[in-house]
Coordinates of C-alpha atoms in Angstrom, one line a residue:
X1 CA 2.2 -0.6 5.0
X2 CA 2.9 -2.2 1.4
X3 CA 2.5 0.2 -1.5
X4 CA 2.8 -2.0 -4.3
X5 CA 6.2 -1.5 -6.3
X6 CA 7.1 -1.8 -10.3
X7 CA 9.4 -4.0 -11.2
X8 CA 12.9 -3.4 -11.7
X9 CA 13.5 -5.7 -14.9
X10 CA 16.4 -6.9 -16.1
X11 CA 16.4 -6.6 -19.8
X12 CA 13.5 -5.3 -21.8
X13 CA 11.6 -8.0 -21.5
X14 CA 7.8 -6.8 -22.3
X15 CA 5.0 -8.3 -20.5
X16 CA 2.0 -7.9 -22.6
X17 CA -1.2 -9.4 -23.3
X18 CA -1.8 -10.3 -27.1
X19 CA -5.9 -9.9 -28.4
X20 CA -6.9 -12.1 -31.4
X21 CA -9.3 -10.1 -33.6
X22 CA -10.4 -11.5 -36.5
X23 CA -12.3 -9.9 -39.6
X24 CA -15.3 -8.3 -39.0
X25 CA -18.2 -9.8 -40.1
X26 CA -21.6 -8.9 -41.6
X27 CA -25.0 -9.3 -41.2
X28 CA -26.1 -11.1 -43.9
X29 CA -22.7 -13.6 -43.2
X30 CA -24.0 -14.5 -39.0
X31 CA -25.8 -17.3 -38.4
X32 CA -28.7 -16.8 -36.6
X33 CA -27.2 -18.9 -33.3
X34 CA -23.6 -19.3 -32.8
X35 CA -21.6 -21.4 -30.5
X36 CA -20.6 -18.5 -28.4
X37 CA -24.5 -17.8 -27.8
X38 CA -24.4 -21.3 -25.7
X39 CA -21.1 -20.6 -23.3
X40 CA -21.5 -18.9 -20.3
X41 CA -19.5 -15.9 -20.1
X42 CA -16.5 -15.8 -17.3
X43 CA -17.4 -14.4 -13.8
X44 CA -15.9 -11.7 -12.2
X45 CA -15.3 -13.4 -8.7
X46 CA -16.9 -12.0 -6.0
X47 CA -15.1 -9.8 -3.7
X48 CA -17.0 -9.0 0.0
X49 CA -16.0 -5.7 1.4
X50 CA -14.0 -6.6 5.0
X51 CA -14.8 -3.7 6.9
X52 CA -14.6 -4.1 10.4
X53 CA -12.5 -6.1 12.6
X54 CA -13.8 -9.2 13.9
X55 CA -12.9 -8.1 17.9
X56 CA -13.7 -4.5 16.8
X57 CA -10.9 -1.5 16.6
X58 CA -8.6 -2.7 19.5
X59 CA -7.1 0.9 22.2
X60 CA -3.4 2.0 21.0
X61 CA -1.0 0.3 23.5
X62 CA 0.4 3.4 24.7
X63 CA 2.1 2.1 28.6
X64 CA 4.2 -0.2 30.0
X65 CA 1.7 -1.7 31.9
X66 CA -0.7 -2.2 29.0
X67 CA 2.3 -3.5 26.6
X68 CA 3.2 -6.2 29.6
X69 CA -0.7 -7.4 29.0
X70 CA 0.2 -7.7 25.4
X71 CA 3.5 -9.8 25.7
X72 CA 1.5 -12.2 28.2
X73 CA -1.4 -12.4 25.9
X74 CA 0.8 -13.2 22.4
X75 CA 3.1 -15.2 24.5
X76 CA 0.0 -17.9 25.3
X77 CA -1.2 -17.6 21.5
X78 CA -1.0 -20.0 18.9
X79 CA 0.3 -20.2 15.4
X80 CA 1.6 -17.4 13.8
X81 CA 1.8 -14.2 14.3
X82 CA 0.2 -11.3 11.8
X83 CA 2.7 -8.5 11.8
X84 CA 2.2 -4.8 9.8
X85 CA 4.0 -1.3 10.2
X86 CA 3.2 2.0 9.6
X87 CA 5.2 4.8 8.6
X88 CA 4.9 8.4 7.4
X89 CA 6.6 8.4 4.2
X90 CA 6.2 11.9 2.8
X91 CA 5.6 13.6 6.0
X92 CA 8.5 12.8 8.1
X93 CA 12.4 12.7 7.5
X94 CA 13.2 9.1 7.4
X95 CA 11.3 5.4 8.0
X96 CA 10.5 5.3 11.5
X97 CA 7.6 3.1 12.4
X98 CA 4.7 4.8 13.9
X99 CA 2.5 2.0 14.6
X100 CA 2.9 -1.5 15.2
X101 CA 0.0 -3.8 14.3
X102 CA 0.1 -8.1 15.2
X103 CA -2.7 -10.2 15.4
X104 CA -2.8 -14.2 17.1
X105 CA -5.0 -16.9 17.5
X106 CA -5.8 -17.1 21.4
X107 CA -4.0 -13.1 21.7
X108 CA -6.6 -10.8 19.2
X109 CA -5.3 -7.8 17.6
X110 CA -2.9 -5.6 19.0
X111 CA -1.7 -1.4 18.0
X112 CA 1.1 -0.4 19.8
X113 CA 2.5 3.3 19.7
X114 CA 6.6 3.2 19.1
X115 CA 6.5 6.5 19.9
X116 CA 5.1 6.1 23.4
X117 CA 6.7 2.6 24.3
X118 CA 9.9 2.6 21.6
X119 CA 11.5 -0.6 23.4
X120 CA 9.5 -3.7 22.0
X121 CA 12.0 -6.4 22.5
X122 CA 9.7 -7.7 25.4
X123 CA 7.7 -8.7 23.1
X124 CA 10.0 -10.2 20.5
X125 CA 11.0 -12.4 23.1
X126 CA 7.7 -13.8 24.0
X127 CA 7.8 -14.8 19.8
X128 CA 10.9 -16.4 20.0
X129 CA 11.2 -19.6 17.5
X130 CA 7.0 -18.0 16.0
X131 CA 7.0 -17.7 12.4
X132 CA 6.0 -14.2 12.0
X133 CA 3.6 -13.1 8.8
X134 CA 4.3 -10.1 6.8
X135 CA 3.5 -8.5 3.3
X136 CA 6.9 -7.3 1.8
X137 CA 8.6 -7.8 5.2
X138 CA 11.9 -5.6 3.1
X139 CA 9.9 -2.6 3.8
X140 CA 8.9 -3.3 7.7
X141 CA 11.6 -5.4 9.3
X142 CA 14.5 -2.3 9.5
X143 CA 12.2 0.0 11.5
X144 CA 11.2 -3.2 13.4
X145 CA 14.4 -3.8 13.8
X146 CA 14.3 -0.2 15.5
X147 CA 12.0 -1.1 18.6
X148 CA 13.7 -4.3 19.3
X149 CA 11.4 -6.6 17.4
X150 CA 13.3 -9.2 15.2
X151 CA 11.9 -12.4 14.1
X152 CA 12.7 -16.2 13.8
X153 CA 11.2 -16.7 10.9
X154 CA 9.3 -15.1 8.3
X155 CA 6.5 -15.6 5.7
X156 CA 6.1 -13.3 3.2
X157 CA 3.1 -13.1 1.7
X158 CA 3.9 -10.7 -1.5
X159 CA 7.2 -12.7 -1.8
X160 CA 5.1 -15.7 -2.1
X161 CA 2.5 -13.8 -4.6
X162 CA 5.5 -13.2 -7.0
X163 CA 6.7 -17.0 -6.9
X164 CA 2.9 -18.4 -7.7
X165 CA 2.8 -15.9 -10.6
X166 CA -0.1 -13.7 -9.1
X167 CA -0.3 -10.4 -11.8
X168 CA -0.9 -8.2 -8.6
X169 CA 0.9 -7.8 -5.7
X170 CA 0.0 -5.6 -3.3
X171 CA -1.8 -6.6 -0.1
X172 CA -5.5 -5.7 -1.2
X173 CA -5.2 -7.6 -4.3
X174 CA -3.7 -10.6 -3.2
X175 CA -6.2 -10.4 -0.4
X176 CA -8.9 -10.3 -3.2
X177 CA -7.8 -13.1 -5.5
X178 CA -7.2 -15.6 -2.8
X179 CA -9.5 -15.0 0.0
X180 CA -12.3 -13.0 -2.3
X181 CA -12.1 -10.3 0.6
X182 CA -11.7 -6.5 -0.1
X183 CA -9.4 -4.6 1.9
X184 CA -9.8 -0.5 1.8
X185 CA -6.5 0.9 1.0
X186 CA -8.1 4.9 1.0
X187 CA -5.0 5.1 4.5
X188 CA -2.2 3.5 3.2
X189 CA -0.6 6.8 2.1
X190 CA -1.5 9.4 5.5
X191 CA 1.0 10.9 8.2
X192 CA 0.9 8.0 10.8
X193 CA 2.7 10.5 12.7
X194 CA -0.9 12.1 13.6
X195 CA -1.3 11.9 17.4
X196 CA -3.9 10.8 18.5
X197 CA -4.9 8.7 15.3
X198 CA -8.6 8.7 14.3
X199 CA -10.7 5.6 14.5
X200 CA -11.1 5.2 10.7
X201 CA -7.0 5.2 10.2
X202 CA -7.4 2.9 13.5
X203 CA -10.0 0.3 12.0
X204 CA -7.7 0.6 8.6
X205 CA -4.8 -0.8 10.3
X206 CA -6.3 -3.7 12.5
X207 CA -7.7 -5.1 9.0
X208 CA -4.2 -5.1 7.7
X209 CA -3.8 -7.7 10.1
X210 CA -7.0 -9.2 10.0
X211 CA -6.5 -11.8 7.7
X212 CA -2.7 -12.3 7.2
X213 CA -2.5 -16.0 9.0
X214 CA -5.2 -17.3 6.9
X215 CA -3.3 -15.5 3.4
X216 CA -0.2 -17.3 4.5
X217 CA -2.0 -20.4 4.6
X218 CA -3.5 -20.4 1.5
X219 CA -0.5 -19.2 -0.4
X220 CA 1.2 -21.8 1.3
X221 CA -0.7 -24.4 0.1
X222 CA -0.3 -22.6 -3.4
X223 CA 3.6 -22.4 -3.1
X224 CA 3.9 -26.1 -2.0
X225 CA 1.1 -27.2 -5.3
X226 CA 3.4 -25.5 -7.7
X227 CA 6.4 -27.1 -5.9
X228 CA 8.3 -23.6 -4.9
X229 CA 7.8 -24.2 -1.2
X230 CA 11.7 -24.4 -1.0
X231 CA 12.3 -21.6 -2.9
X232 CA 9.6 -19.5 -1.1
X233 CA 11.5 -20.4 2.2
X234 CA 14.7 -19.7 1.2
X235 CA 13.2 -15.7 -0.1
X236 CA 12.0 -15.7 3.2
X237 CA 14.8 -16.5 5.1
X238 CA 17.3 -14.2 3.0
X239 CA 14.6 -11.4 3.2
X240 CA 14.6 -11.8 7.6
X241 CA 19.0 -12.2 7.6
X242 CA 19.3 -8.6 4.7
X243 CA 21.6 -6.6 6.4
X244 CA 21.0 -2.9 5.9
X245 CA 21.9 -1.0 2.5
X246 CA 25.2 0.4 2.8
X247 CA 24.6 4.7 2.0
X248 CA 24.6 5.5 -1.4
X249 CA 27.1 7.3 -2.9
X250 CA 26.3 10.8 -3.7
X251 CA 22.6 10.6 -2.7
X252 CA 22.4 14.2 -4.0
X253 CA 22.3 12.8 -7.5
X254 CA 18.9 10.9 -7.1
X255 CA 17.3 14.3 -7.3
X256 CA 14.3 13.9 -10.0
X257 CA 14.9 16.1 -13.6
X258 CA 18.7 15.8 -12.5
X259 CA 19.3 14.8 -16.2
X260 CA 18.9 18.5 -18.0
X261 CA 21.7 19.6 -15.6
X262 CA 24.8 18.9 -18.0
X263 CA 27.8 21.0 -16.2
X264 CA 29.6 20.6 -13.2
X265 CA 29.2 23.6 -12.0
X266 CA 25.5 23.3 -11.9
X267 CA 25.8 20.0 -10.1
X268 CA 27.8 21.9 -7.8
X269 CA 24.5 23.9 -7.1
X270 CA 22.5 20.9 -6.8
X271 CA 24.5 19.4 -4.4
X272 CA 24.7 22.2 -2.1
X273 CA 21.0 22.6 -2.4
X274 CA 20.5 18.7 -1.9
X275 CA 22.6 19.3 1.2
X276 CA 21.2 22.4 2.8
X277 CA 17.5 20.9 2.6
X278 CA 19.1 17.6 4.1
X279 CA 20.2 19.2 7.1
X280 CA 17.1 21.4 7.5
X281 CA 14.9 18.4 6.8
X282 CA 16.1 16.2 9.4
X283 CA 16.5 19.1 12.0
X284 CA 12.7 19.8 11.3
X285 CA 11.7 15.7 10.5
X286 CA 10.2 16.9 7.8
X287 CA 10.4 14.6 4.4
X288 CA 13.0 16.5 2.4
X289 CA 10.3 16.8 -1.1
X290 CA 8.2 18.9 1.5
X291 CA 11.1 21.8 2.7
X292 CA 12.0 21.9 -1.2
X293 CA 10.5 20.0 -4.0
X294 CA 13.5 18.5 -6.3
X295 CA 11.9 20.4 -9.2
X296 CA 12.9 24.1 -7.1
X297 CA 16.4 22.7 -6.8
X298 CA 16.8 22.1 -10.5
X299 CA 15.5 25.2 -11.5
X300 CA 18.0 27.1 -9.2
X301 CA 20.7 25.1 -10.9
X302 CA 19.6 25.9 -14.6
X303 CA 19.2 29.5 -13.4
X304 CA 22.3 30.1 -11.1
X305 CA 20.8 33.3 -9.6
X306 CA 22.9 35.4 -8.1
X307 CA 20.4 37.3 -5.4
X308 CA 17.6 36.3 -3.2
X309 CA 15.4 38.8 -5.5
X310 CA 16.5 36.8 -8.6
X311 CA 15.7 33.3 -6.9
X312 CA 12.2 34.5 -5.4
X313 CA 11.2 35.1 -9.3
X314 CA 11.4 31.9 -10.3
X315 CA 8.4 30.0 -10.4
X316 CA 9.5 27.4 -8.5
X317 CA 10.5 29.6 -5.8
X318 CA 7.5 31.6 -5.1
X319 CA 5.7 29.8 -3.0
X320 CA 5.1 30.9 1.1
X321 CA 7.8 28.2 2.0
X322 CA 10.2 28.3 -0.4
X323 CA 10.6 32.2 0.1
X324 CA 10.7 31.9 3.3
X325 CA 14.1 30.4 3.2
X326 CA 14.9 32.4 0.6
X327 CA 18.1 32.9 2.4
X328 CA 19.0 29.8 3.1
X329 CA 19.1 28.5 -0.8
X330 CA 20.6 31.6 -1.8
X331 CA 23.5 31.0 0.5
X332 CA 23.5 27.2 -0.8
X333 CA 23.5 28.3 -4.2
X334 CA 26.3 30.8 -3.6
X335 CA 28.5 28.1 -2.3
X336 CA 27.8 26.3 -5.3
X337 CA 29.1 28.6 -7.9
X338 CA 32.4 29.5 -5.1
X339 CA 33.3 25.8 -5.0
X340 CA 36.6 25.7 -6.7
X341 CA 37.3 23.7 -10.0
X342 CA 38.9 20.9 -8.3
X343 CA 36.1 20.2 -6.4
X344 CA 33.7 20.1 -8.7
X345 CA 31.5 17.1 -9.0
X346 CA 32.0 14.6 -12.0
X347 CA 29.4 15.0 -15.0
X348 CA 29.8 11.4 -15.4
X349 CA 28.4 10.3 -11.5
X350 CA 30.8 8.7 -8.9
X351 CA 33.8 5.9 -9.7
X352 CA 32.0 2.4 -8.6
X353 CA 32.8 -0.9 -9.2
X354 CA 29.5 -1.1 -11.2
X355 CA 29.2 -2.2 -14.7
X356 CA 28.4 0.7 -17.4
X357 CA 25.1 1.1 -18.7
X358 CA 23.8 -2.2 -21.1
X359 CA 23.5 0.6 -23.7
X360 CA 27.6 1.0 -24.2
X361 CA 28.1 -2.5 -24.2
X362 CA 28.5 -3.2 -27.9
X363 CA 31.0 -0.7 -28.7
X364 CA 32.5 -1.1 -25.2
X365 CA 33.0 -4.9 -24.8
X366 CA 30.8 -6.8 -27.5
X367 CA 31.5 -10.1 -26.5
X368 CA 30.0 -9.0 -23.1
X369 CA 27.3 -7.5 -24.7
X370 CA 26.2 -10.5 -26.0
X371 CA 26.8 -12.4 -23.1
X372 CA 24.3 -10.4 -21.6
X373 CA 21.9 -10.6 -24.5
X374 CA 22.2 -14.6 -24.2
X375 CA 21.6 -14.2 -20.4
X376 CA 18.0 -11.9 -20.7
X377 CA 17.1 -14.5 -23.3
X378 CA 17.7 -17.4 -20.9
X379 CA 16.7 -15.6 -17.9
X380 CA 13.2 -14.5 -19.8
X381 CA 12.7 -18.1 -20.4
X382 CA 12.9 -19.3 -17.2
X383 CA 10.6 -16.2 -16.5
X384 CA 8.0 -17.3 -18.7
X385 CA 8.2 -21.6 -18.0
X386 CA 8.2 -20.7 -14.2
X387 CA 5.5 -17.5 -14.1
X388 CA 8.2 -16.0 -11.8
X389 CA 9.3 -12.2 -12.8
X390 CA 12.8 -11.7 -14.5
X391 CA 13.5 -9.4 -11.1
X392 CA 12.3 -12.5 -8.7
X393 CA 14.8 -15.1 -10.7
X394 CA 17.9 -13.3 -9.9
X395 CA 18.9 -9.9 -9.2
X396 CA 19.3 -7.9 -12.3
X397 CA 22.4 -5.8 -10.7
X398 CA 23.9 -9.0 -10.5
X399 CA 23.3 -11.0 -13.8
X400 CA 24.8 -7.6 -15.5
X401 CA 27.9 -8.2 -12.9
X402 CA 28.4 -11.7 -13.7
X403 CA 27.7 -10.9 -18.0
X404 CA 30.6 -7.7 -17.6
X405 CA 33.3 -9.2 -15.9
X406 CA 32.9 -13.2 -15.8
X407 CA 34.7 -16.1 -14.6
X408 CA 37.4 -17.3 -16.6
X409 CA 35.6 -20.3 -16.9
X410 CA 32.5 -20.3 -18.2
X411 CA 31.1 -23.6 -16.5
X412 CA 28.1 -23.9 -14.1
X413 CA 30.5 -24.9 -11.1
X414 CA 32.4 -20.9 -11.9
X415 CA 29.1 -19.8 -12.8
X416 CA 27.1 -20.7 -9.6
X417 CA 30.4 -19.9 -7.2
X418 CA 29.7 -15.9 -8.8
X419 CA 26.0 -16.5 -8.4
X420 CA 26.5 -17.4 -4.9
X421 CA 29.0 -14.6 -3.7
X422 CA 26.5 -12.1 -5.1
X423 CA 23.8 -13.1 -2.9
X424 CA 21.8 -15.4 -5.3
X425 CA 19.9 -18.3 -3.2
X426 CA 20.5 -21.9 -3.8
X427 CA 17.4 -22.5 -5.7
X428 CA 18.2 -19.8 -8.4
X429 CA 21.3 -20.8 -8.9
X430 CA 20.2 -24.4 -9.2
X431 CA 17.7 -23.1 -11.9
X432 CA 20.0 -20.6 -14.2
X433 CA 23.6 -21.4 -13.4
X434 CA 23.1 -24.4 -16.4
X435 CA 21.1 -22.5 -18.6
X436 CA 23.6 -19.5 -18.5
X437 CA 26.5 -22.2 -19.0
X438 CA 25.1 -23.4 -22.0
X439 CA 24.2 -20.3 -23.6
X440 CA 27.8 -18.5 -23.1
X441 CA 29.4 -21.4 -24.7
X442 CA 27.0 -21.0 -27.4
X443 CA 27.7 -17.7 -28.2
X444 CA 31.4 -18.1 -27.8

């Protein structure tokens, strides 16, 4: 299930509506009618709750026997096929899929348990060559992936909403804008890891599925009107091929408040504390945040306490769980403050080949820095002529890349060859490698 995401700009471009006010005015100065008496104000469009499914709550496929009936039922279906995942983000280590949902003309609805029946490439191969509908597919294709279910194509429905400019995103509001339908989101964020799942959580996730095929149509029919049909299929097609994320170095430095720990010794602490509740957290499948919040593990590392007494009187230690363990994160912290100097994390993060932050650009490299000032300009633009977000025009990580460290010839053919090793589709690069061309040479 989609929870809707902000956007990862890549300047500081600020998207914000401007009001026209204009003097106030008295009584004596209104006229006793005014042209705004005679137009009809705007109305809100009308949104009808959807609240059951149309073939009612469908049972959980939970056998082999059962899941054979589904393969033979979506194998004789037609068109497209509605496809939705649940996970339990926050509850459980990890993003395994706890409930698979797909919906057909011909085939109805369909929940299947992973858990029970974790080998689903049966049915994948009864949708071979069937474009498959999702809503940010990114999120549900690797733990697919997991129980044997991989696509031949893909539509993406909140890809598509960020090409035709749509404000909101997320599945309920896209849902609402184009189809005028409310969907309930009151489940989106519960442990799908509950066995066996009540009816309400049930009926929540055969909607999500409800109306997919006939949102893809419509937003099809929207892409191809504002002539992005090509660049929708080419998202979609580079969103079905992503290979996984390789890990990310020193993981232990995503921990939230991270940034009032200044020494290395103290990052020493977090690390070991970052580690420990690792471990214990996938031993348990337990989400990490719920073994030891990140806000415990920095206040051990500000306090560097050198007991179990000591650590069980900080705040953030004194709950039932977190003493509990006591032990545990004392030992952590211990091997902490024994690690020896040479083996002490950098204050600075870990060596990559990444650019530094925008923010030491001009005293760094200025003519970079304005290469990348030229590049938000032309990329914000495009942004703005297009109704496409910064983000969705080309990766941010990327246009910062190709701004640091550029081609020794700033032409579009050098230009697009960067674009293109980096992952940028052919449309983008179609649409900025120019306009990036022309503004380097300008501010050369």
């Amino acid at each position: 299930m989609y929870l809707e995401p902000s956007a990862d700009p890549v300047g500081t471009l600020d998207e914000t509506d401007s009001v026209n006010t204009a003097p106030d005015a008295t009584a004596d100065d209104a006229p006793a009618t005014s042209i705004a008496d005679d137009v009809e104000a705007p109305v809100a469009p009308v949104v009808v709750p959807l609240t059951e499914p149309a073939d009612g709550i469908p049972p959980v496929i939970e056998t082999p026997e059962a899941l054979a009936e589904v393969v033979a039922a979506f194998a004789a279906g037609t068109g497209p096929v509605a496809v939705d995942a649940e996970r339990a983000s926050g509850y459980r280590y990890g993003q395994a899929t706890y409930l698979v949902q797909l919906r057909r003309e011909g085939a109805g609805t369909a929940l299947i348990d992973p858990i029970a029946l974790p080998d689903l490439s049966s049915l994948s191969d009864a949708l071979i060559g069937v474009e498959w509908v999702l809503h940010a597919s990114s999120q549900d294709l690797p733990g697919l992936a997991e129980q044997g279910l991989r696509p031949s194509r893909v539509f993406d429905t909140e890809v598509g909403a960020r090409l035709v400019g749509l404000e909101r995103v997320g599945l309920a509001a896209v849902v609402a804008e184009l189809l005028g339908l409310g969907l309930a989101k009151e489940h989106s964020a519960v442990d799908w890891s509950t066995r066996p799942l009540p009816e309400d959580w049930l009926r929540y996730a055969a909607l999500d599925v409800e109306v997919l095929v006939e949102l893809r149509a419509v937003m099809a029919d929207r892409l191809a009107d504002a002539g992005k049909a090509e660049w929708a299929a080419q998202e979609f097609e580079a969103v079905r091929t992503a290979p996984l994320p390789p890990p990310r170095v020193d993981p232990w430095r995503r921990v939230s408040g991270l940034h009032v720990v200044r020494d290395a010794r103290r990052l020493a602490v977090v690390r070991e504390l970052w580690n420990t509740r690792d471990e214990n957290a996938r031993k348990r499948d337990i989400a990490p945040g719920r073994v030891l919040p990140d806000y415990a593990i920095v206040a051990a590392a500000q306090a560097l306490p050198r007991s179990v007494d000591q650590l069980t009187a900080l705040p953030a230690f004194s709950g039932k769980g977190a003493r509990r363990r006591a032990t545990l994160w004392q030992a952590a912290i211990e091997r902490g403050l024994a690690e020896p100097d040479t083996d002490l994390p950098s204050v600075r993060g870990p060596r990559t080949d990444a650019p530094p932050p925008p923010r030491a650009w001009p005293d760094r490299d200025p003519a970079a820095a304005a290469r990348l000032a030229a590049a938000r300009e032309v990329v914000g633009s495009l942004s703005a002529v297009h109704q496409i977000p910064v983000a969705n025009l080309l990766q941010p990580d990327l246009l910062r890349r190709l701004c640091w460290t550029p081609p020794a010839i700033l032409d579009v053919e050098s230009i697009s060859q960067v674009l293109a090793a980096g992952g940028a589709r052919a449309w983008q690069i179609e649409l900025v490698a120019p306009r990036l061309a022309e503004a380097f040479v300008t501010r050369e």
